């Protein structure tokens, strides 16, 4: 008698065994690290014990304390050296500006001819911050103008139709370094001139850097005008901004920076101070033209 393929010899049905599950590709670490030999501890208890054992080790405590003392000593040395070359409190003074001051100062740089009082205001023998005195020099406008000039130079070179294209990522660094080197050279020349002319004033490197950095405002206006109206517009804007900046530098250095007391010395010294002021003012259009003429075609 033939039997159905699903039954055995005694008529009973064979039960199929389920296939075993394949081994997991990765160990389940949701409950802790793997407990396999050579792995990490399976639970957090052993980890906590190791940490507590490390913290309780006298040598470890000594090493941690020694490392903390070295870090603290290094931090103090950095602050000491920083204050040695750069006074943070004086630097904060040149960035104490607000929106009203920035707007008025930009207007003064573009059209300074109607400004009457150029003297820096004092309170208890200390100069007022820029946000309270329009004649006080600041470093906020030169810093922002410098960054804007670099970006504008990259854009101006990028839109020029030349073969090969002049713009590349290295151009921004080249423009920034060139403009910065010119300002540093100008400040060093002014410091040398003040030393040779024996000018007694409160001028510091930050003051000279601020006055030298105001030229970036004129450079931005000249380049923007050149991009919008061509080379003719560029030269008109260059002439206007250069003359305005020269007038601003002369009045500021003679009145706000040098002060009236420094002009009361002997005649030869007064002439040296006058030549220094006029030389610093006359140098501004040359730098403006040199750093902007290649950006407008």
PDB file of C-alpha atoms in Angstrom:
ATOM      1  CA  UNK A   1       0.000   0.000   0.000  1.00  0.00           C
ATOM      2  CA  UNK A   2       1.339   3.295  -1.037  1.00  0.00           C
ATOM      3  CA  UNK A   3       1.632   5.954   1.565  1.00  0.00           C
ATOM      4  CA  UNK A   4       1.227   9.711   1.161  1.00  0.00           C
ATOM      5  CA  UNK A   5       4.515  11.490   0.932  1.00  0.00           C
ATOM      6  CA  UNK A   6       3.631  13.530   4.023  1.00  0.00           C
ATOM      7  CA  UNK A   7       3.323  10.446   6.311  1.00  0.00           C
ATOM      8  CA  UNK A   8       5.741   7.920   7.652  1.00  0.00           C
ATOM      9  CA  UNK A   9       5.582   4.157   7.594  1.00  0.00           C
ATOM     10  CA  UNK A  10       3.163   4.031  10.535  1.00  0.00           C
ATOM     11  CA  UNK A  11       0.873   6.729   9.116  1.00  0.00           C
ATOM     12  CA  UNK A  12       2.164   9.522  11.370  1.00  0.00           C
ATOM     13  CA  UNK A  13       2.965  12.968   9.902  1.00  0.00           C
ATOM     14  CA  UNK A  14       6.598  14.119  10.090  1.00  0.00           C
ATOM     15  CA  UNK A  15       7.039  17.520  11.736  1.00  0.00           C
ATOM     16  CA  UNK A  16       9.417  19.791   9.900  1.00  0.00           C
ATOM     17  CA  UNK A  17      12.107  21.273  12.061  1.00  0.00           C
ATOM     18  CA  UNK A  18      12.501  25.075  11.939  1.00  0.00           C
ATOM     19  CA  UNK A  19      15.791  26.316  10.514  1.00  0.00           C
ATOM     20  CA  UNK A  20      18.097  27.812  13.124  1.00  0.00           C
ATOM     21  CA  UNK A  21      18.438  31.619  13.151  1.00  0.00           C
ATOM     22  CA  UNK A  22      21.579  32.936  11.460  1.00  0.00           C
ATOM     23  CA  UNK A  23      24.173  34.391  13.811  1.00  0.00           C
ATOM     24  CA  UNK A  24      23.981  38.195  14.150  1.00  0.00           C
ATOM     25  CA  UNK A  25      26.489  40.236  12.248  1.00  0.00           C
ATOM     26  CA  UNK A  26      27.149  42.453  15.251  1.00  0.00           C
ATOM     27  CA  UNK A  27      26.902  41.879  18.976  1.00  0.00           C
ATOM     28  CA  UNK A  28      24.115  43.597  20.857  1.00  0.00           C
ATOM     29  CA  UNK A  29      25.779  46.312  22.878  1.00  0.00           C
ATOM     30  CA  UNK A  30      22.628  48.075  24.030  1.00  0.00           C
ATOM     31  CA  UNK A  31      22.997  46.670  27.534  1.00  0.00           C
ATOM     32  CA  UNK A  32      26.707  47.385  27.841  1.00  0.00           C
ATOM     33  CA  UNK A  33      29.947  46.431  26.141  1.00  0.00           C
ATOM     34  CA  UNK A  34      30.503  42.971  24.802  1.00  0.00           C
ATOM     35  CA  UNK A  35      31.549  40.376  27.355  1.00  0.00           C
ATOM     36  CA  UNK A  36      33.606  38.384  24.870  1.00  0.00           C
ATOM     37  CA  UNK A  37      37.164  37.652  25.867  1.00  0.00           C
ATOM     38  CA  UNK A  38      39.445  40.521  24.998  1.00  0.00           C
ATOM     39  CA  UNK A  39      36.556  43.036  24.736  1.00  0.00           C
ATOM     40  CA  UNK A  40      35.414  45.775  27.030  1.00  0.00           C
ATOM     41  CA  UNK A  41      33.585  45.201  30.312  1.00  0.00           C
ATOM     42  CA  UNK A  42      30.017  44.096  29.898  1.00  0.00           C
ATOM     43  CA  UNK A  43      28.491  46.489  32.428  1.00  0.00           C
ATOM     44  CA  UNK A  44      29.128  50.027  33.648  1.00  0.00           C
ATOM     45  CA  UNK A  45      30.025  48.838  37.119  1.00  0.00           C
ATOM     46  CA  UNK A  46      33.515  47.793  36.081  1.00  0.00           C
ATOM     47  CA  UNK A  47      33.992  51.076  34.265  1.00  0.00           C
ATOM     48  CA  UNK A  48      32.995  53.054  37.340  1.00  0.00           C
ATOM     49  CA  UNK A  49      35.325  50.916  39.440  1.00  0.00           C
ATOM     50  CA  UNK A  50      38.218  51.646  37.073  1.00  0.00           C
ATOM     51  CA  UNK A  51      37.528  55.391  37.142  1.00  0.00           C
ATOM     52  CA  UNK A  52      37.273  55.445  40.924  1.00  0.00           C
ATOM     53  CA  UNK A  53      40.446  53.413  41.174  1.00  0.00           C
ATOM     54  CA  UNK A  54      42.225  55.891  38.893  1.00  0.00           C
ATOM     55  CA  UNK A  55      41.000  58.897  40.850  1.00  0.00           C
ATOM     56  CA  UNK A  56      41.965  57.248  44.086  1.00  0.00           C
ATOM     57  CA  UNK A  57      45.489  56.616  42.904  1.00  0.00           C
ATOM     58  CA  UNK A  58      47.834  59.166  44.606  1.00  0.00           C
ATOM     59  CA  UNK A  59      50.147  59.273  41.600  1.00  0.00           C
ATOM     60  CA  UNK A  60      47.236  60.059  39.282  1.00  0.00           C
ATOM     61  CA  UNK A  61      46.091  62.871  41.555  1.00  0.00           C
ATOM     62  CA  UNK A  62      49.576  64.328  41.635  1.00  0.00           C
ATOM     63  CA  UNK A  63      49.832  64.148  37.849  1.00  0.00           C
ATOM     64  CA  UNK A  64      46.451  65.845  37.389  1.00  0.00           C
ATOM     65  CA  UNK A  65      47.348  68.590  39.837  1.00  0.00           C
ATOM     66  CA  UNK A  66      50.697  69.128  38.134  1.00  0.00           C
ATOM     67  CA  UNK A  67      49.028  69.319  34.721  1.00  0.00           C
ATOM     68  CA  UNK A  68      46.482  71.850  35.994  1.00  0.00           C
ATOM     69  CA  UNK A  69      49.248  74.011  37.468  1.00  0.00           C
ATOM     70  CA  UNK A  70      51.158  73.949  34.169  1.00  0.00           C
ATOM     71  CA  UNK A  71      48.048  74.940  32.217  1.00  0.00           C
ATOM     72  CA  UNK A  72      47.305  77.783  34.636  1.00  0.00           C
ATOM     73  CA  UNK A  73      50.892  78.998  34.491  1.00  0.00           C
ATOM     74  CA  UNK A  74      50.866  78.900  30.691  1.00  0.00           C
ATOM     75  CA  UNK A  75      47.630  80.873  30.583  1.00  0.00           C
ATOM     76  CA  UNK A  76      49.101  83.543  32.867  1.00  0.00           C
ATOM     77  CA  UNK A  77      52.200  83.793  30.674  1.00  0.00           C
ATOM     78  CA  UNK A  78      50.083  84.221  27.525  1.00  0.00           C
ATOM     79  CA  UNK A  79      48.032  86.985  29.137  1.00  0.00           C
ATOM     80  CA  UNK A  80      51.181  88.668  30.412  1.00  0.00           C
ATOM     81  CA  UNK A  81      52.856  88.657  27.016  1.00  0.00           C
ATOM     82  CA  UNK A  82      49.637  89.800  25.338  1.00  0.00           C
ATOM     83  CA  UNK A  83      49.279  92.758  27.682  1.00  0.00           C
ATOM     84  CA  UNK A  84      52.944  93.520  27.165  1.00  0.00           C
ATOM     85  CA  UNK A  85      52.521  94.166  23.449  1.00  0.00           C
ATOM     86  CA  UNK A  86      48.778  94.924  23.179  1.00  0.00           C
ATOM     87  CA  UNK A  87      46.725  96.678  25.829  1.00  0.00           C
ATOM     88  CA  UNK A  88      43.322  95.061  25.742  1.00  0.00           C
ATOM     89  CA  UNK A  89      41.711  97.946  27.635  1.00  0.00           C
ATOM     90  CA  UNK A  90      43.070 100.461  25.112  1.00  0.00           C
ATOM     91  CA  UNK A  91      41.988  98.244  22.249  1.00  0.00           C
ATOM     92  CA  UNK A  92      38.433  98.109  23.604  1.00  0.00           C
ATOM     93  CA  UNK A  93      38.330 101.902  23.551  1.00  0.00           C
ATOM     94  CA  UNK A  94      38.737 101.967  19.765  1.00  0.00           C
ATOM     95  CA  UNK A  95      35.820  99.554  19.287  1.00  0.00           C
ATOM     96  CA  UNK A  96      33.397 101.377  21.605  1.00  0.00           C
ATOM     97  CA  UNK A  97      31.070 102.489  18.802  1.00  0.00           C
ATOM     98  CA  UNK A  98      27.379 102.396  18.022  1.00  0.00           C
ATOM     99  CA  UNK A  99      25.239 102.694  14.907  1.00  0.00           C
ATOM    100  CA  UNK A 100      24.799 106.461  15.182  1.00  0.00           C
ATOM    101  CA  UNK A 101      28.538 107.041  15.453  1.00  0.00           C
ATOM    102  CA  UNK A 102      29.312 104.798  12.463  1.00  0.00           C
ATOM    103  CA  UNK A 103      26.759 106.593  10.273  1.00  0.00           C
ATOM    104  CA  UNK A 104      28.008 110.048  11.256  1.00  0.00           C
ATOM    105  CA  UNK A 105      31.643 109.063  10.883  1.00  0.00           C
ATOM    106  CA  UNK A 106      31.089 107.675   7.391  1.00  0.00           C
ATOM    107  CA  UNK A 107      29.384 110.932   6.444  1.00  0.00           C
ATOM    108  CA  UNK A 108      32.307 112.879   7.888  1.00  0.00           C
ATOM    109  CA  UNK A 109      34.799 110.837   5.867  1.00  0.00           C
ATOM    110  CA  UNK A 110      32.887 111.441   2.634  1.00  0.00           C
ATOM    111  CA  UNK A 111      32.096 115.140   3.222  1.00  0.00           C
ATOM    112  CA  UNK A 112      34.276 116.674   5.976  1.00  0.00           C
ATOM    113  CA  UNK A 113      34.253 120.262   4.737  1.00  0.00           C
ATOM    114  CA  UNK A 114      31.355 121.509   6.838  1.00  0.00           C
ATOM    115  CA  UNK A 115      32.631 120.061  10.121  1.00  0.00           C
ATOM    116  CA  UNK A 116      33.699 122.828  12.495  1.00  0.00           C
ATOM    117  CA  UNK A 117      34.957 121.434  15.812  1.00  0.00           C
ATOM    118  CA  UNK A 118      37.775 118.895  15.341  1.00  0.00           C
ATOM    119  CA  UNK A 119      38.992 118.714  18.929  1.00  0.00           C
ATOM    120  CA  UNK A 120      38.806 115.409  20.792  1.00  0.00           C
ATOM    121  CA  UNK A 121      36.606 115.692  23.865  1.00  0.00           C
ATOM    122  CA  UNK A 122      37.926 114.713  27.299  1.00  0.00           C
ATOM    123  CA  UNK A 123      36.281 113.755  30.565  1.00  0.00           C
ATOM    124  CA  UNK A 124      38.456 113.776  33.709  1.00  0.00           C
ATOM    125  CA  UNK A 125      41.663 113.829  31.636  1.00  0.00           C
ATOM    126  CA  UNK A 126      40.497 110.770  29.658  1.00  0.00           C
ATOM    127  CA  UNK A 127      39.264 110.936  26.062  1.00  0.00           C
ATOM    128  CA  UNK A 128      35.648 110.109  25.501  1.00  0.00           C
ATOM    129  CA  UNK A 129      34.932 106.864  23.632  1.00  0.00           C
ATOM    130  CA  UNK A 130      34.070 107.123  19.947  1.00  0.00           C
ATOM    131  CA  UNK A 131      30.359 106.601  20.506  1.00  0.00           C
ATOM    132  CA  UNK A 132      30.343 109.822  22.551  1.00  0.00           C
ATOM    133  CA  UNK A 133      32.773 111.849  20.449  1.00  0.00           C
ATOM    134  CA  UNK A 134      32.654 112.002  16.660  1.00  0.00           C
ATOM    135  CA  UNK A 135      36.250 113.232  16.479  1.00  0.00           C
ATOM    136  CA  UNK A 136      37.656 110.229  18.359  1.00  0.00           C
ATOM    137  CA  UNK A 137      39.393 107.693  16.105  1.00  0.00           C
ATOM    138  CA  UNK A 138      38.102 104.140  16.014  1.00  0.00           C
ATOM    139  CA  UNK A 139      39.204 100.808  14.608  1.00  0.00           C
ATOM    140  CA  UNK A 140      35.749  99.378  13.920  1.00  0.00           C
ATOM    141  CA  UNK A 141      35.228 101.256  10.638  1.00  0.00           C
ATOM    142  CA  UNK A 142      38.756 100.505   9.314  1.00  0.00           C
ATOM    143  CA  UNK A 143      38.391  96.816  10.191  1.00  0.00           C
ATOM    144  CA  UNK A 144      34.996  96.424   8.541  1.00  0.00           C
ATOM    145  CA  UNK A 145      36.094  98.507   5.559  1.00  0.00           C
ATOM    146  CA  UNK A 146      39.211  96.372   5.126  1.00  0.00           C
ATOM    147  CA  UNK A 147      37.161  93.166   5.023  1.00  0.00           C
ATOM    148  CA  UNK A 148      34.663  94.755   2.631  1.00  0.00           C
ATOM    149  CA  UNK A 149      37.462  95.912   0.349  1.00  0.00           C
ATOM    150  CA  UNK A 150      38.947  92.411   0.115  1.00  0.00           C
ATOM    151  CA  UNK A 151      35.570  90.879  -0.747  1.00  0.00           C
ATOM    152  CA  UNK A 152      34.791  93.664  -3.219  1.00  0.00           C
ATOM    153  CA  UNK A 153      38.168  93.197  -4.884  1.00  0.00           C
ATOM    154  CA  UNK A 154      37.444  89.503  -5.351  1.00  0.00           C
ATOM    155  CA  UNK A 155      34.053  90.278  -6.856  1.00  0.00           C
ATOM    156  CA  UNK A 156      35.471  92.956  -9.158  1.00  0.00           C
ATOM    157  CA  UNK A 157      38.135  90.613 -10.479  1.00  0.00           C
ATOM    158  CA  UNK A 158      35.616  87.820 -10.857  1.00  0.00           C
ATOM    159  CA  UNK A 159      33.245  89.767 -13.109  1.00  0.00           C
ATOM    160  CA  UNK A 160      35.983  91.050 -15.372  1.00  0.00           C
ATOM    161  CA  UNK A 161      35.907  89.248 -18.722  1.00  0.00           C
ATOM    162  CA  UNK A 162      39.523  88.355 -19.228  1.00  0.00           C
ATOM    163  CA  UNK A 163      41.328  85.314 -20.482  1.00  0.00           C
ATOM    164  CA  UNK A 164      42.568  83.718 -18.348  1.00  0.00           C
ATOM    165  CA  UNK A 165      40.253  84.822 -15.492  1.00  0.00           C
ATOM    166  CA  UNK A 166      41.977  86.915 -12.846  1.00  0.00           C
ATOM    167  CA  UNK A 167      39.963  85.653  -9.903  1.00  0.00           C
ATOM    168  CA  UNK A 168      41.093  82.687  -7.881  1.00  0.00           C
ATOM    169  CA  UNK A 169      40.943  81.819  -4.176  1.00  0.00           C
ATOM    170  CA  UNK A 170      44.538  83.007  -3.830  1.00  0.00           C
ATOM    171  CA  UNK A 171      43.576  86.469  -5.070  1.00  0.00           C
ATOM    172  CA  UNK A 172      41.709  87.291  -1.861  1.00  0.00           C
ATOM    173  CA  UNK A 173      44.748  86.486   0.230  1.00  0.00           C
ATOM    174  CA  UNK A 174      46.977  88.490  -2.094  1.00  0.00           C
ATOM    175  CA  UNK A 175      44.702  91.544  -1.937  1.00  0.00           C
ATOM    176  CA  UNK A 176      44.436  91.337   1.839  1.00  0.00           C
ATOM    177  CA  UNK A 177      48.158  90.938   2.399  1.00  0.00           C
ATOM    178  CA  UNK A 178      49.035  93.752  -0.020  1.00  0.00           C
ATOM    179  CA  UNK A 179      46.622  96.202   1.569  1.00  0.00           C
ATOM    180  CA  UNK A 180      47.780  95.225   5.056  1.00  0.00           C
ATOM    181  CA  UNK A 181      51.465  95.636   4.181  1.00  0.00           C
ATOM    182  CA  UNK A 182      50.848  99.136   2.843  1.00  0.00           C
ATOM    183  CA  UNK A 183      49.062 100.175   6.021  1.00  0.00           C
ATOM    184  CA  UNK A 184      51.820  98.750   8.218  1.00  0.00           C
ATOM    185  CA  UNK A 185      54.458 100.595   6.191  1.00  0.00           C
ATOM    186  CA  UNK A 186      52.473 103.812   6.478  1.00  0.00           C
ATOM    187  CA  UNK A 187      52.110 103.472  10.249  1.00  0.00           C
ATOM    188  CA  UNK A 188      55.817 102.736  10.659  1.00  0.00           C
ATOM    189  CA  UNK A 189      56.673 105.785   8.553  1.00  0.00           C
ATOM    190  CA  UNK A 190      54.406 107.982  10.674  1.00  0.00           C
ATOM    191  CA  UNK A 191      55.933 106.662  13.886  1.00  0.00           C
ATOM    192  CA  UNK A 192      59.404 107.397  12.551  1.00  0.00           C
ATOM    193  CA  UNK A 193      58.335 110.870  11.468  1.00  0.00           C
ATOM    194  CA  UNK A 194      56.843 111.625  14.879  1.00  0.00           C
ATOM    195  CA  UNK A 195      60.045 110.476  16.528  1.00  0.00           C
ATOM    196  CA  UNK A 196      62.267 112.572  14.284  1.00  0.00           C
ATOM    197  CA  UNK A 197      60.015 115.623  14.632  1.00  0.00           C
ATOM    198  CA  UNK A 198      59.953 115.139  18.451  1.00  0.00           C
ATOM    199  CA  UNK A 199      56.212 115.629  18.533  1.00  0.00           C
ATOM    200  CA  UNK A 200      54.744 115.560  22.033  1.00  0.00           C
ATOM    201  CA  UNK A 201      51.293 114.066  21.753  1.00  0.00           C
ATOM    202  CA  UNK A 202      49.111 111.211  22.885  1.00  0.00           C
ATOM    203  CA  UNK A 203      49.365 109.507  19.510  1.00  0.00           C
ATOM    204  CA  UNK A 204      49.701 105.756  19.764  1.00  0.00           C
ATOM    205  CA  UNK A 205      50.023 103.002  17.211  1.00  0.00           C
ATOM    206  CA  UNK A 206      46.269 102.396  17.444  1.00  0.00           C
ATOM    207  CA  UNK A 207      45.586 106.063  16.593  1.00  0.00           C
ATOM    208  CA  UNK A 208      47.795 105.927  13.531  1.00  0.00           C
ATOM    209  CA  UNK A 209      46.315 102.596  12.487  1.00  0.00           C
ATOM    210  CA  UNK A 210      42.830 104.052  12.733  1.00  0.00           C
ATOM    211  CA  UNK A 211      43.645 107.148  10.671  1.00  0.00           C
ATOM    212  CA  UNK A 212      45.464 105.054   8.089  1.00  0.00           C
ATOM    213  CA  UNK A 213      42.595 102.572   7.881  1.00  0.00           C
ATOM    214  CA  UNK A 214      39.984 105.190   7.000  1.00  0.00           C
ATOM    215  CA  UNK A 215      41.261 105.126   3.422  1.00  0.00           C
ATOM    216  CA  UNK A 216      39.432 101.826   2.854  1.00  0.00           C
ATOM    217  CA  UNK A 217      36.135 103.722   2.892  1.00  0.00           C
ATOM    218  CA  UNK A 218      37.269 105.823  -0.051  1.00  0.00           C
ATOM    219  CA  UNK A 219      38.626 102.756  -1.800  1.00  0.00           C
ATOM    220  CA  UNK A 220      35.279 100.986  -1.527  1.00  0.00           C
ATOM    221  CA  UNK A 221      33.374 103.987  -2.868  1.00  0.00           C
ATOM    222  CA  UNK A 222      35.810 104.387  -5.772  1.00  0.00           C
ATOM    223  CA  UNK A 223      35.602 100.731  -6.792  1.00  0.00           C
ATOM    224  CA  UNK A 224      31.807 100.625  -6.506  1.00  0.00           C
ATOM    225  CA  UNK A 225      31.484 103.767  -8.613  1.00  0.00           C
ATOM    226  CA  UNK A 226      33.857 102.321 -11.181  1.00  0.00           C
ATOM    227  CA  UNK A 227      31.890  99.078 -11.395  1.00  0.00           C
ATOM    228  CA  UNK A 228      28.644 100.986 -11.899  1.00  0.00           C
ATOM    229  CA  UNK A 229      29.767 103.843 -14.162  1.00  0.00           C
ATOM    230  CA  UNK A 230      33.022 102.674 -15.684  1.00  0.00           C
ATOM    231  CA  UNK A 231      36.468 104.187 -15.538  1.00  0.00           C
ATOM    232  CA  UNK A 232      35.193 107.774 -15.766  1.00  0.00           C
ATOM    233  CA  UNK A 233      33.077 107.320 -12.678  1.00  0.00           C
ATOM    234  CA  UNK A 234      36.016 105.661 -10.938  1.00  0.00           C
ATOM    235  CA  UNK A 235      38.337 108.642 -11.453  1.00  0.00           C
ATOM    236  CA  UNK A 236      35.672 111.111 -10.360  1.00  0.00           C
ATOM    237  CA  UNK A 237      35.035 109.136  -7.169  1.00  0.00           C
ATOM    238  CA  UNK A 238      38.786 108.711  -6.644  1.00  0.00           C
ATOM    239  CA  UNK A 239      39.341 112.463  -6.842  1.00  0.00           C
ATOM    240  CA  UNK A 240      36.473 113.203  -4.458  1.00  0.00           C
ATOM    241  CA  UNK A 241      37.298 110.605  -1.831  1.00  0.00           C
ATOM    242  CA  UNK A 242      41.018 111.396  -1.968  1.00  0.00           C
ATOM    243  CA  UNK A 243      40.496 115.124  -1.431  1.00  0.00           C
ATOM    244  CA  UNK A 244      38.005 114.459   1.357  1.00  0.00           C
ATOM    245  CA  UNK A 245      40.380 112.061   3.080  1.00  0.00           C
ATOM    246  CA  UNK A 246      43.307 114.478   2.756  1.00  0.00           C
ATOM    247  CA  UNK A 247      41.258 117.247   4.350  1.00  0.00           C
ATOM    248  CA  UNK A 248      40.131 114.879   7.098  1.00  0.00           C
ATOM    249  CA  UNK A 249      43.694 113.683   7.850  1.00  0.00           C
ATOM    250  CA  UNK A 250      45.126 117.212   7.988  1.00  0.00           C
ATOM    251  CA  UNK A 251      42.455 118.539  10.317  1.00  0.00           C
ATOM    252  CA  UNK A 252      42.451 115.454  12.515  1.00  0.00           C
ATOM    253  CA  UNK A 253      46.231 115.214  12.931  1.00  0.00           C
ATOM    254  CA  UNK A 254      46.694 118.910  13.540  1.00  0.00           C
ATOM    255  CA  UNK A 255      43.820 119.365  15.959  1.00  0.00           C
ATOM    256  CA  UNK A 256      42.603 116.062  17.361  1.00  0.00           C
ATOM    257  CA  UNK A 257      45.792 114.008  17.373  1.00  0.00           C
ATOM    258  CA  UNK A 258      48.711 116.416  17.704  1.00  0.00           C
ATOM    259  CA  UNK A 259      46.805 118.954  19.719  1.00  0.00           C
ATOM    260  CA  UNK A 260      47.267 122.696  19.919  1.00  0.00           C
ATOM    261  CA  UNK A 261      50.005 122.486  22.569  1.00  0.00           C
ATOM    262  CA  UNK A 262      52.370 120.631  20.248  1.00  0.00           C
ATOM    263  CA  UNK A 263      52.096 123.458  17.717  1.00  0.00           C
ATOM    264  CA  UNK A 264      53.441 126.028  20.103  1.00  0.00           C
ATOM    265  CA  UNK A 265      57.086 125.005  19.909  1.00  0.00           C
ATOM    266  CA  UNK A 266      59.930 126.501  17.914  1.00  0.00           C
ATOM    267  CA  UNK A 267      59.396 127.423  14.289  1.00  0.00           C
ATOM    268  CA  UNK A 268      61.545 124.590  12.847  1.00  0.00           C
ATOM    269  CA  UNK A 269      59.623 122.036  14.868  1.00  0.00           C
ATOM    270  CA  UNK A 270      56.320 123.502  13.719  1.00  0.00           C
ATOM    271  CA  UNK A 271      57.480 123.200  10.135  1.00  0.00           C
ATOM    272  CA  UNK A 272      58.437 119.564  10.659  1.00  0.00           C
ATOM    273  CA  UNK A 273      55.041 118.845  12.170  1.00  0.00           C
ATOM    274  CA  UNK A 274      53.329 120.605   9.275  1.00  0.00           C
ATOM    275  CA  UNK A 275      55.364 118.676   6.708  1.00  0.00           C
ATOM    276  CA  UNK A 276      54.605 115.418   8.492  1.00  0.00           C
ATOM    277  CA  UNK A 277      50.884 116.118   8.462  1.00  0.00           C
ATOM    278  CA  UNK A 278      50.840 117.165   4.826  1.00  0.00           C
ATOM    279  CA  UNK A 279      52.995 114.208   3.829  1.00  0.00           C
ATOM    280  CA  UNK A 280      50.653 111.752   5.561  1.00  0.00           C
ATOM    281  CA  UNK A 281      47.674 113.355   3.840  1.00  0.00           C
ATOM    282  CA  UNK A 282      49.303 113.437   0.408  1.00  0.00           C
ATOM    283  CA  UNK A 283      50.246 109.782   0.660  1.00  0.00           C
ATOM    284  CA  UNK A 284      46.602 108.662   0.894  1.00  0.00           C
ATOM    285  CA  UNK A 285      45.552 109.184  -2.772  1.00  0.00           C
ATOM    286  CA  UNK A 286      48.607 107.288  -3.988  1.00  0.00           C
ATOM    287  CA  UNK A 287      47.763 104.211  -1.918  1.00  0.00           C
ATOM    288  CA  UNK A 288      44.092 104.394  -2.845  1.00  0.00           C
ATOM    289  CA  UNK A 289      44.931 104.499  -6.552  1.00  0.00           C
ATOM    290  CA  UNK A 290      47.567 101.771  -6.340  1.00  0.00           C
ATOM    291  CA  UNK A 291      45.220  99.344  -4.574  1.00  0.00           C
ATOM    292  CA  UNK A 292      42.139 100.002  -6.720  1.00  0.00           C
ATOM    293  CA  UNK A 293      43.073 100.943 -10.311  1.00  0.00           C
ATOM    294  CA  UNK A 294      43.399  97.292 -11.440  1.00  0.00           C
ATOM    295  CA  UNK A 295      39.908  96.472 -10.157  1.00  0.00           C
ATOM    296  CA  UNK A 296      38.094  98.721 -12.629  1.00  0.00           C
ATOM    297  CA  UNK A 297      38.360  98.297 -16.409  1.00  0.00           C
TER     298      UNK A 297
END
